[in-house]
Each structure stands twice: as C-alpha cells, then as structure tokens.
C-alpha cells in the first residue's frame, strides 16, 4: 500500500499535468481563419456585367462584344429558349425544394434525360444540377480506393477534384501523349502479373477531355479506344467544351472521329456552355449510368435542377437538332479568328483551330507568373476599352495539379459576325503590340 | 418506472450532478443498435432534454429509445431479406429467375467488374423491392399540394411505366418548402419572369471571368444584410458550397471536428480539404433531462464551460470538448506540432434527425478553445428564429460569433444555390480562392431574382408582413404537428421547434408499406432507410411548410393516425400529456409515467 507521502506525490503530479494542459490550451494561438487578401489581388475585383451576358454585353459600364462567355451557339439570348423557360417558370415556379429522390423529380427532368440520351444516341442520361459537380461526382461513383485512374496532365479542375474524392491511385500521363499513356499501362500490366489476385479487383480507368478546357486541344480518341481494349481500361470522357460543338450534329468528339459511342464507357458534359443553361449530364449505357442514381453524390444529395433551366436545355436541344448547319458555321468562325490571330509578335495561339475556346499565351514568359498575368491583364483591359470583352483564364494557382501558363481565353460564338471577328483579331494584335513591345 | 428525483430536475444547480449521473447510466442515445435495445430494456424511455444557463429559451429535444422487441424484429426482418436475397441471387445465377438488371457489354465482359458485388446486393434485393417510394415524378409546383405522375411496374420495380394518369392534389409532406415560396404565381414569380426575359436562363461563364452579373452583386449585398454579417457570397449549388469552399478554408495541418451526422456535402468538403478529420457525437444532450415544460427557472449562474464539462463521457458537447482539449494539448499525430487551426463543422437543423444544434454550447466551446465555427444552415435558414434568420437568431446569439455562416437557397427561398456569409476578410478570401468562383458557372439570373424577392419578403422590405406571417405560420404548424403526432403515440425524433419531423418506422417492410399507404390516401411522404439512417432506424420524414393550412395538416394527421394503427407504428410507450393545459409542478412526472 502506498504511504501517505506517495499518495501526495501522485496527487501533485496529476495536478501539475492538469495545470500544464490548461497552460497549453491558454498558450495555443491558431492561425487566422483566412490569410489577408492584398487589396490589389488580380481576382479580388470582379468585372461587373450589367444586363445579359450575351453577344453584346455591358462590362464595367462599357458595351463590348463578348469574346469571353462560353455561349458558343448564341442560345443564351435565344427568344425560343427564353419562352420555353418562361412557360416552365409559370407552371413550376423556380425551385424544386428537394433532391431527386424526395419529390424533386419533375416530368421536365425525365424529358430532358430522355432527350439527351436520344441526342447522344446512348441508352441513358442522368442530369446534375451543377456542371462542375457532374464529372466530380461521376468519377468517385465508380472509381474507389485501390482502383487506378490514368489521367491526362491537362485535365480540368473538376476532374482533379473527382479524382481526389475517389481516393484512387492516379497516374498522370503527358498531355495527349499516347506513348506515355501506353508506357504507364504497360507498367501497370507488369505490376498486375506480379499480383494477379489484386489485379482481378483493380478497376482501371482512363479519364480524358474531348476538347481540353486548359489547352484548347482535342484528345486522340481513336488511339485511346485502341488502348482501352488492349489494356482493358474504361474510358471516361469529359465533353463540356466539345458537346454541341464538334461533329456534324454537335454530338461531340465521338461523332467528330466517327467512333461508336458505346466504346466510351461514360461521357459527361455540362449544359452551361453550348446549351446556355445550367447543370450537367452524364450519358452512356444503362449498366453504367444507372449506378449514379444511388451513388452519384452530387445527384443524390443535392436539390434537383430548377425546371426552368431544364426546359431551357430541352429547347436548346431542339434548336440544335433543327439547325445542324450551326456547327459548321461555328467551325468556320473558329478557323477564321484562329488564322487571323496567328503571327502576333509576343503572343502565341494555343489550341486547335476547330476549338471555339482557345488560349493566347505569351510567347516568352517574363520569368515571373505575376508579371505575365499583369501583362495579359493589360491587354485584356485595353481590348475591353476598345469594346472587345476578353478574359484571362483563371486558375487556383496553388490547387492545380499542373498549372497551365497564364493566358487570355478567346471564345468564339456563332453570333459573332465576320467583321466582328476581324475587328477582334486586329484589336488584339494592335493592343498586344502596344503592350508587349 | 419513475426516475429518481435528482434525475429530472434542472432547476436547481445542486441537483445537476445527480442528474448527470443518471444520464450516464440510462440516457445514452446509443447509435449502436444492440446497446440501444439493451438500454431500452433498462427502462428509461422518454427523455426530453433541457439546458440552463446558456439558453434563453427552453430547448426540448427527444430521442426516445428503440423498444427492445422492435429492435429484435427489425434485425429479424433484415435477416430474412438477406436470406431471400441470397436465394434469389442463386436463382438468378442459374438463370432460373429472369435477370432484369442491365448487364455489361459482351465486348467488355473480360474487364474488371465495374461494381463490387456487395454494393449491388443491397440495391438488387432490398432497395428494389420498395423503390417505388422514391423518385416519384411530380408535374406541378412543389407547394402544399402536388400532382404526382402515376407509374406502374410489372416487373417488381425493375422498370416503371407511366400510365399517363396524374394523381392530383396529393398533400406534400416531403418538399423542403418551409416558407411556402415554391409558387408559380405572385411577386417572386413575376420578378423572376422579368429577369428571365431580360437576361436569359444561363450565364455561360464563371464569377471570376465574365459571369459576375450586377444581379449577383445585388444578391450578395442583400444576403449579408439578411444574415447580419459584413459580407456574403453566393454559389450555384448548395452541395458544392460546402464541398468546394471548405477546402479553401482549411488544409493540411488543420483539424476539422465534424458532427457524426453531418451532411454528405460537409463530409466531402472536409475530405477534399486534406485536413485531419475527427468526429464528435451528435446532439444527445443528456446532462439534464426532464419531461414537461421546465426551463422557466433555469439556473443562470452556471459558467458556460463548466456547464459543458460537467457530465462525463456521453454528450456531444463532452465529446466535442474532449476532442478540442486533446487536439490542443497533443497537437498533430506523430509530428506533435500544434494544429494550425481547428474548424468545427455543424448544421443548424439536421435533416434526418430533426434536431437543432446546441449552438450556445458550441459557441462557448469554440471561444474557450479558439476554434473556428462553420455553421451549415441549409435547413434552418428561414425556418427558425422569430424573423427567419436561422438558428443563430433562434438562440438569440450574435452572428459575429459564427465564423462561417453557410446556407442554401433551395429550401426556404424556393430557389437553388447556396451562400457563405461572414467577415469581409473571409469573403474577400473566398472571392479569390473559392473553387466555385474560379471554375463553376455562376447562379442563373432568374434564380437569383427569386432569392432576392423572397428574401426581401421575409425581411418585410416588400412593404407587407407576408414574410413574417409565413415564419410564424411555420413555427405554429411545427409545434402543432409534432405535438399531435406525439399524442398519437408515435416515436418522433428531434426538437420541438424543428420543421423536420422524423417518425420512426424501424422495420424494413414498414418503409415501403408506410410510403404506399400514405400515397393511397393522397399524401406524399418521404421514407428513408439504410444507408441514409442507421440500419435499424428507418423512418418517415415530414417537412412542414407555412403553406400547409390547418385543414391540410388535420387531414394528414388523421391519415397518419390511421396508417399508424394499420401498420402498428405507435411504438411510443409513453403518451405525452398535453403540455400547455396544466401548470408545471413536480407531479407532472407521475402523469407522464405509464
């Protein structure tokens, strides 16, 4: 038995420990919740657009021709789309007040899913209420911890977040470099042979974009499909830029290359660019797509798309189906400005000539990203003063896996006339010369 | 049986300890079901919790424990379902039973299977049986009454056919239309229509690029005023508001303390942030338990942290305080460096439990331990507080004490999207660093207008008292509906002021039966089971609305009563004595015993 003294020592020790803890708690100083943002942060003060952000738009009080919104087919301002949305608003009100599972499924949603599936010639489509959440929810619905995803280095941020949420092993291959992808696939194959039991349950995915948001380039889909069957990896294709743009009927990159759409396991795109609505969709075979109805987090746990936006998307699809010529017009316009922008000293055009969104990068970086951004912003500002609305492509510099160099993003729409395209190109040329030389 | 006198009085501080001890032994709201059953058997059936000191109003929250027999039968039910599931899988495997589900392409049969087998076992064999209770398509405004498209299945729910009939005027107890702003007439609709005609439906750009409309600026300024904070920012999707902004606030080396029942969006946001996540127990609040309406003479001298640390072990606040204390004392695992910052994630109203966060205690703890507080008011904004300002106003607290005020526009405002409000530095930071602001298309203009008009209406800026009446109506409806259900003998979870009302069904077969029986009687309800709830705690959930009239509620209650008898859902072993009819005194306990 412990003597009284021993007991006393013990009590003192406990007390000391307790006091020490209190002291630690007293002393601890957390970092501020957020670090201060410098007043001149380039992204702090947004452009203010008064009125509709359509073809001619008022940015910071000045009327400009819009070369920045992804309104490729000019459907944002389309009276038919507006009328359809309005009719829906008058029937359903604005919000849905619930997720799809709990009385948030409207007949319009079912119609839209049906129409999208038919348009894309797939078995099934599923809609999300937010473009970003579409691919970001779709990837983790299939790819789990332990699975392997091969992904292009230039993949957009939504894909990166989807991959992060999936907690799968991520293997980056060089942008559009099929040899590099095959090298990784081969490495994996060798790895698999060492451990066939594990390989039998390790799913493999290749995630690519149709037209890359960050580079304006197109993915080499035929080769990807070959690799898919050779190495038994499924392809997920993000088509936010290419849907409603590429192909004879605007079905995207599969139609562009004439590839059987069933060879692609999952296609995802948002309805915020060509369709000029809000939200996104995935399409493919029912075997694949239906799974998202219980496992797509952004689908299950989020309020459904406001019916008026679904109605707008349906009407936009109608217009696309009725005027298949629109895609050729867009392509022609892309080619025109692409050509006109070649040979500006100091700026280079990055992106395919058939891409309606492409980048203007500095030919030679000044060495500091900040300085580059400032120069490009100067060009954007001056163009804005001369009635051409442009914007820099914005990125979260610390969060991007492979940060693209700073650039001005030029967006072509069918509404821009030949003269306007000409004028935009010459304005950019003049301004760039003034700023860069 | 009768609780010991010390166990049920919170009016005198001296008794507080006895009360705590009692709570420890008996009142653990235990999520693990076997323990719950055991606890139920031990006898304490009904506990309504209350708190003094920090609370300016009575805080009555109840989670009656699962009766033992019910728990056992529930397990048996799942057991039978699982056995039959295996049997049918076996039959399907040998092609004795026809396979209805979609299959892999022939060309890809040799690929690694896309799904894990177990994942689908549940869907195939349990969910499929009662699938008709979800995703019911509607074809009208999701108001107090709603039109549902009739559908039929000839292959046991594997596929549905629309008959073309419309079930008209179904009472809507499922939509989150708390204040009744889901309407297709009136000022909100007119304003939204005008903006739609002017602006169009979409935006086609992000906030940071060229998708920042004057309407967005107007909205954010209004939201800040509504919340009583310095600044606010609005986002296109409520779910993404959480999942895309939490990573902007915390990262590696930071600690997130998250309530165990937080919404999937908070969980995803926390995961994406890369911070360490620790879970604390949900609102169980057992330090004081009383039946009946007390809280009139609460001790005011209790010092807040002391109050929170009195009882040991079980309550959420203990759980939270212990985590906070340990986090600061021990620092990060392995490296033992101090945490950069600690962020507490809680929700205002929990949408599956119907409980309200114990905000006064959370704030006291957050202040004591210098943590930051992220409050998700998805369900509480508009629905709580005398003027609809949410849970902060409900408790009479200062919005300044909440570091990040998050909420959605989907529910009370009848629109879509979400917001974050707080100090100007916070919002400035989010404007530059939020994932949504940089990469996601901004809010649709007509949706923005709907939010602006409905919010102005709640604030009374439209020159009417309509908004205020709606808030009051909702509060009245809530109390009335909850009280009536309890009197009928159902087990109802949650806070008496929460417009989310879960009614416990427990058994898997009753999930489907309840949903179908209610629809037969022209009432649309939401039923939820595993995995949205713990496996034995399947429930039906009613969401009240200011648009519900007394007649609608009475009709609904009558039918619920009937179905409750039919399906034997009146599990509560404890009829609640109507509270307001008698003055509170010590004898109240005896009357509420069985």
Coordinates of N, CA and C in Angstrom, one line a residue, chain B residues 227-351:
Chain B
X227 N -28.4 38.3 -43.1 CA -27.7 37.5 -42.1 C -27.2 38.3 -40.9
X228 N -27.0 39.6 -41.2 CA -26.3 40.4 -40.2 C -24.9 40.2 -40.1
X229 N -24.3 40.0 -41.3 CA -22.8 39.8 -41.4 C -22.2 40.9 -42.3
X230 N -20.9 40.9 -42.3 CA -20.3 42.0 -43.1 C -20.4 41.8 -44.6
X231 N -20.2 40.6 -45.0 CA -20.3 40.3 -46.5 C -20.8 38.9 -46.7
X232 N -21.1 38.6 -47.9 CA -21.6 37.2 -48.3 C -21.2 37.0 -49.7
X233 N -21.2 35.7 -50.0 CA -21.0 35.3 -51.4 C -22.0 34.1 -51.7
X234 N -22.5 34.2 -53.0 CA -23.5 33.2 -53.4 C -22.9 32.2 -54.4
X235 N -23.4 31.0 -54.4 CA -22.8 29.9 -55.2 C -24.0 29.2 -55.9
X236 N -23.7 28.5 -57.0 CA -24.7 27.9 -57.8 C -25.3 26.7 -57.3
X237 N -24.8 26.0 -56.3 CA -25.3 24.8 -55.8 C -25.0 24.6 -54.3
X238 N -26.0 24.3 -53.6 CA -25.8 24.2 -52.1 C -24.8 23.1 -51.7
X239 N -24.9 22.0 -52.4 CA -23.9 20.9 -52.1 C -22.5 21.4 -52.3
X240 N -22.3 22.0 -53.5 CA -21.0 22.5 -53.9 C -20.5 23.6 -53.0
X241 N -21.4 24.4 -52.4 CA -21.0 25.4 -51.5 C -20.1 24.9 -50.4
X242 N -20.6 23.7 -49.8 CA -19.8 23.1 -48.8 C -18.5 22.4 -49.4
X243 N -18.8 21.6 -50.4 CA -17.7 20.7 -50.9 C -16.6 21.5 -51.6
X244 N -16.9 22.7 -52.1 CA -15.9 23.5 -52.8 C -15.3 24.7 -52.0
X245 N -15.9 24.9 -50.8 CA -15.3 26.0 -50.0 C -14.6 25.6 -48.8
X246 N -15.0 24.5 -48.2 CA -14.2 24.0 -47.0 C -12.7 23.8 -47.4
X247 N -12.4 23.3 -48.6 CA -11.0 23.1 -49.0 C -10.3 24.5 -49.1
X248 N -11.0 25.5 -49.3 CA -10.4 26.8 -49.4 C -10.0 27.4 -48.0
X249 N -10.7 26.9 -47.0 CA -10.6 27.4 -45.7 C -9.5 26.7 -44.8
X250 N -9.5 25.3 -45.0 CA -8.6 24.6 -44.2 C -7.8 23.6 -45.1
X251 N -6.7 23.2 -44.6 CA -5.9 22.3 -45.4 C -5.0 21.4 -44.6
X252 N -3.9 20.9 -45.1 CA -3.0 20.1 -44.3 C -2.6 20.8 -43.1
X253 N -2.5 20.0 -42.0 CA -2.0 20.6 -40.7 C -3.2 21.3 -40.0
X254 N -4.4 21.3 -40.5 CA -5.5 21.8 -39.8 C -6.4 20.6 -39.4
X255 N -7.2 20.9 -38.4 CA -8.1 19.9 -37.8 C -9.5 20.3 -38.1
X256 N -10.3 19.3 -38.6 CA -11.7 19.5 -38.7 C -12.5 18.6 -37.7
X257 N -13.3 19.3 -36.9 CA -14.1 18.5 -36.0 C -15.5 18.5 -36.5
X258 N -16.0 17.3 -36.9 CA -17.3 17.2 -37.6 C -18.3 16.4 -36.8
X259 N -19.5 16.9 -36.8 CA -20.6 16.2 -36.2 C -20.8 14.9 -36.9
X260 N -21.1 13.8 -36.2 CA -21.2 12.5 -36.8 C -22.3 12.4 -37.9
X261 N -23.3 13.3 -37.7 CA -24.4 13.2 -38.7 C -24.4 14.3 -39.7
X262 N -23.3 14.9 -39.9 CA -23.2 15.9 -40.9 C -23.5 15.4 -42.3
X263 N -24.1 16.3 -43.1 CA -24.5 16.0 -44.5 C -23.3 15.6 -45.3
X264 N -23.6 14.8 -46.4 CA -22.6 14.3 -47.3 C -21.7 15.5 -47.9
X265 N -22.3 16.6 -48.1 CA -21.5 17.7 -48.7 C -20.4 18.2 -47.8
X266 N -20.8 18.2 -46.5 CA -19.7 18.7 -45.5 C -18.6 17.6 -45.4
X267 N -19.1 16.4 -45.4 CA -18.1 15.3 -45.3 C -17.1 15.3 -46.5
X268 N -17.7 15.5 -47.7 CA -16.9 15.6 -48.9 C -16.0 16.8 -48.9
X269 N -16.5 17.9 -48.5 CA -15.7 19.1 -48.4 C -14.5 18.9 -47.4
X270 N -14.8 18.3 -46.3 CA -13.8 18.1 -45.3 C -12.7 17.1 -45.9
X271 N -13.2 16.1 -46.6 CA -12.2 15.1 -47.1 C -11.4 15.8 -48.2
X272 N -12.0 16.6 -49.1 CA -11.2 17.2 -50.1 C -10.2 18.2 -49.6
X273 N -10.4 18.7 -48.4 CA -9.6 19.8 -47.9 C -8.2 19.2 -47.5
X274 N -8.1 17.9 -47.3 CA -6.8 17.3 -46.8 C -6.5 17.5 -45.4
X275 N -7.4 18.1 -44.6 CA -7.2 18.3 -43.2 C -7.5 17.0 -42.5
X276 N -7.1 16.9 -41.2 CA -7.4 15.7 -40.4 C -8.8 15.9 -39.9
X277 N -9.6 14.8 -40.0 CA -11.0 14.9 -39.6 C -11.2 14.1 -38.4
X278 N -11.9 14.7 -37.4 CA -12.3 13.8 -36.2 C -13.8 14.1 -36.0
X279 N -14.4 13.0 -35.6 CA -15.9 13.1 -35.5 C -16.3 13.2 -34.0
X280 N -17.3 14.1 -33.8 CA -17.8 14.1 -32.4 C -19.3 13.7 -32.5
X281 N -19.8 13.3 -31.3 CA -21.1 12.7 -31.3 C -22.2 13.8 -31.5
X282 N -23.3 13.4 -32.1 CA -24.4 14.3 -32.4 C -25.1 14.6 -31.1
X283 N -25.8 15.8 -31.1 CA -26.7 16.2 -30.1 C -27.4 15.1 -29.3
X284 N -26.8 14.8 -28.2 CA -27.6 13.8 -27.5 C -28.1 14.5 -26.2
X285 N -27.2 15.4 -25.7 CA -27.6 16.3 -24.7 C -28.3 15.6 -23.6
X286 N -27.5 14.9 -22.7 CA -28.2 14.2 -21.6 C -28.0 14.8 -20.3
X287 N -27.3 15.9 -20.2 CA -26.9 16.4 -18.9 C -28.1 16.7 -18.0
X288 N -29.1 17.2 -18.7 CA -30.4 17.4 -17.9 C -31.5 16.7 -18.6
X289 N -32.3 16.0 -17.9 CA -33.5 15.5 -18.7 C -34.7 15.7 -17.8
X290 N -35.7 16.2 -18.5 CA -36.9 16.5 -17.8 C -38.1 16.1 -18.7
X291 N -39.2 15.8 -18.2 CA -40.3 15.7 -19.0 C -41.2 16.9 -18.7
X292 N -41.8 17.4 -19.7 CA -42.6 18.6 -19.4 C -41.9 19.9 -19.7
X293 N -42.6 20.9 -19.5 CA -42.1 22.2 -19.8 C -41.4 22.9 -18.6
X294 N -40.2 22.7 -18.5 CA -39.5 23.5 -17.5 C -38.7 24.6 -18.1
X295 N -37.6 24.9 -17.5 CA -36.8 25.9 -18.2 C -37.2 27.3 -17.9
X296 N -38.2 27.4 -17.0 CA -38.6 28.8 -16.7 C -37.7 29.3 -15.6
X297 N -37.3 28.5 -14.7 CA -36.4 29.0 -13.7 C -35.0 28.3 -13.8
X298 N -34.5 28.5 -14.9 CA -33.2 27.8 -15.1 C -32.1 28.5 -14.3
X299 N -31.1 27.8 -13.9 CA -30.0 28.5 -13.1 C -29.3 29.4 -14.1
X300 N -29.0 30.6 -13.7 CA -28.3 31.5 -14.6 C -26.9 31.6 -14.2
X301 N -26.5 31.0 -13.1 CA -25.2 31.3 -12.5 C -24.2 30.3 -13.1
X302 N -24.6 29.3 -13.8 CA -23.6 28.3 -14.3 C -22.7 28.9 -15.3
X303 N -21.4 28.7 -15.1 CA -20.5 29.3 -16.0 C -20.4 28.4 -17.3
X304 N -20.4 29.0 -18.4 CA -20.6 28.1 -19.6 C -19.7 26.9 -19.8
X305 N -18.4 27.1 -19.7 CA -17.5 25.9 -19.9 C -17.8 24.9 -18.9
X306 N -18.0 25.4 -17.6 CA -18.2 24.4 -16.6 C -19.5 23.6 -16.9
X307 N -20.5 24.3 -17.4 CA -21.7 23.6 -17.7 C -21.4 22.5 -18.8
X308 N -20.6 22.9 -19.7 CA -20.4 22.0 -20.8 C -19.5 20.8 -20.4
X309 N -18.8 21.0 -19.3 CA -17.9 20.0 -18.9 C -18.3 19.2 -17.7
X310 N -19.5 19.4 -17.3 CA -20.0 18.8 -16.1 C -20.1 17.3 -16.2
X311 N -20.9 16.9 -17.1 CA -21.2 15.4 -17.2 C -20.1 14.8 -18.0
X312 N -19.9 13.5 -17.8 CA -18.7 12.9 -18.4 C -19.1 11.9 -19.5
X313 N -18.4 12.0 -20.5 CA -18.4 10.9 -21.5 C -19.4 10.9 -22.6
X314 N -20.6 11.2 -22.4 CA -21.6 10.8 -23.4 C -22.1 11.9 -24.3
X315 N -22.2 13.1 -23.8 CA -22.9 14.0 -24.6 C -22.1 14.5 -25.7
X316 N -22.7 15.1 -26.7 CA -22.0 15.6 -27.8 C -21.0 16.7 -27.4
X317 N -21.4 17.5 -26.5 CA -20.6 18.6 -26.1 C -19.3 18.1 -25.4
X318 N -19.5 17.1 -24.6 CA -18.4 16.5 -23.9 C -17.4 15.9 -25.0
X319 N -18.1 15.2 -25.9 CA -17.3 14.6 -27.0 C -16.5 15.7 -27.7
X320 N -17.2 16.8 -28.0 CA -16.5 17.9 -28.7 C -15.4 18.5 -27.8
X321 N -15.8 18.8 -26.6 CA -14.8 19.4 -25.7 C -13.5 18.6 -25.5
X322 N -13.8 17.3 -25.4 CA -12.6 16.4 -25.2 C -11.7 16.4 -26.5
X323 N -12.4 16.4 -27.6 CA -11.6 16.4 -28.8 C -10.8 17.7 -29.0
X324 N -11.5 18.8 -28.6 CA -10.8 20.1 -28.7 C -9.6 20.2 -27.7
X325 N -9.8 19.7 -26.5 CA -8.8 19.7 -25.5 C -7.6 18.9 -25.9
X326 N -7.9 17.7 -26.3 CA -6.8 16.8 -26.8 C -6.1 17.3 -28.0
X327 N -6.9 17.9 -28.9 CA -6.2 18.4 -30.1 C -5.2 19.5 -29.7
X328 N -5.5 20.3 -28.8 CA -4.6 21.4 -28.5 C -3.5 20.9 -27.6
X329 N -3.8 20.0 -26.7 CA -2.7 19.5 -25.8 C -1.7 18.6 -26.6
X330 N -2.3 17.7 -27.4 CA -1.4 16.8 -28.0 C -0.9 17.1 -29.4
X331 N -1.6 18.1 -30.0 CA -1.1 18.5 -31.4 C -1.4 17.5 -32.4
X332 N -0.7 17.6 -33.5 CA -0.9 16.7 -34.6 C -0.3 15.3 -34.3
X333 N -0.9 14.3 -34.9 CA -0.3 13.0 -34.6 C 1.1 12.9 -35.1
X334 N 1.9 12.1 -34.5 CA 3.3 11.8 -34.9 C 4.2 13.1 -34.8
X335 N 4.0 14.1 -35.6 CA 4.9 15.2 -35.5 C 4.7 16.0 -34.2
X336 N 3.5 15.9 -33.6 CA 3.3 16.6 -32.4 C 3.4 18.2 -32.5
X337 N 3.3 18.6 -33.7 CA 3.3 20.1 -33.9 C 1.9 20.5 -33.6
X338 N 1.8 21.8 -33.1 CA 0.4 22.2 -32.8 C -0.4 22.4 -34.1
X339 N -1.7 22.2 -34.0 CA -2.6 22.3 -35.2 C -2.5 23.8 -35.7
X340 N -2.6 24.0 -37.0 CA -2.6 25.4 -37.5 C -3.9 26.0 -37.1
X341 N -5.0 25.4 -37.3 CA -6.3 25.9 -36.9 C -7.3 24.7 -36.7
X342 N -8.3 25.0 -36.0 CA -9.4 23.9 -35.8 C -10.7 24.5 -36.3
X343 N -11.4 23.7 -37.1 CA -12.6 24.2 -37.6 C -13.7 23.2 -37.2
X344 N -14.8 23.7 -36.6 CA -15.9 22.8 -36.1 C -17.0 22.9 -37.2
X345 N -17.4 21.8 -37.7 CA -18.5 21.8 -38.7 C -19.8 21.3 -38.0
X346 N -20.8 22.1 -38.0 CA -22.1 21.7 -37.5 C -23.2 22.2 -38.5
X347 N -24.3 21.6 -38.4 CA -25.5 22.0 -39.1 C -26.5 22.7 -38.2
X348 N -27.4 23.5 -38.7 CA -28.4 24.2 -37.9 C -29.5 23.2 -37.5
X349 N -30.2 22.7 -38.5 CA -31.1 21.6 -38.3 C -30.6 20.4 -39.0
X350 N -30.6 19.2 -38.4 CA -30.2 18.0 -39.0 C -31.4 17.4 -39.7
X351 N -31.2 17.2 -41.0 CA -32.4 16.9 -41.8 C -32.9 15.5 -41.6

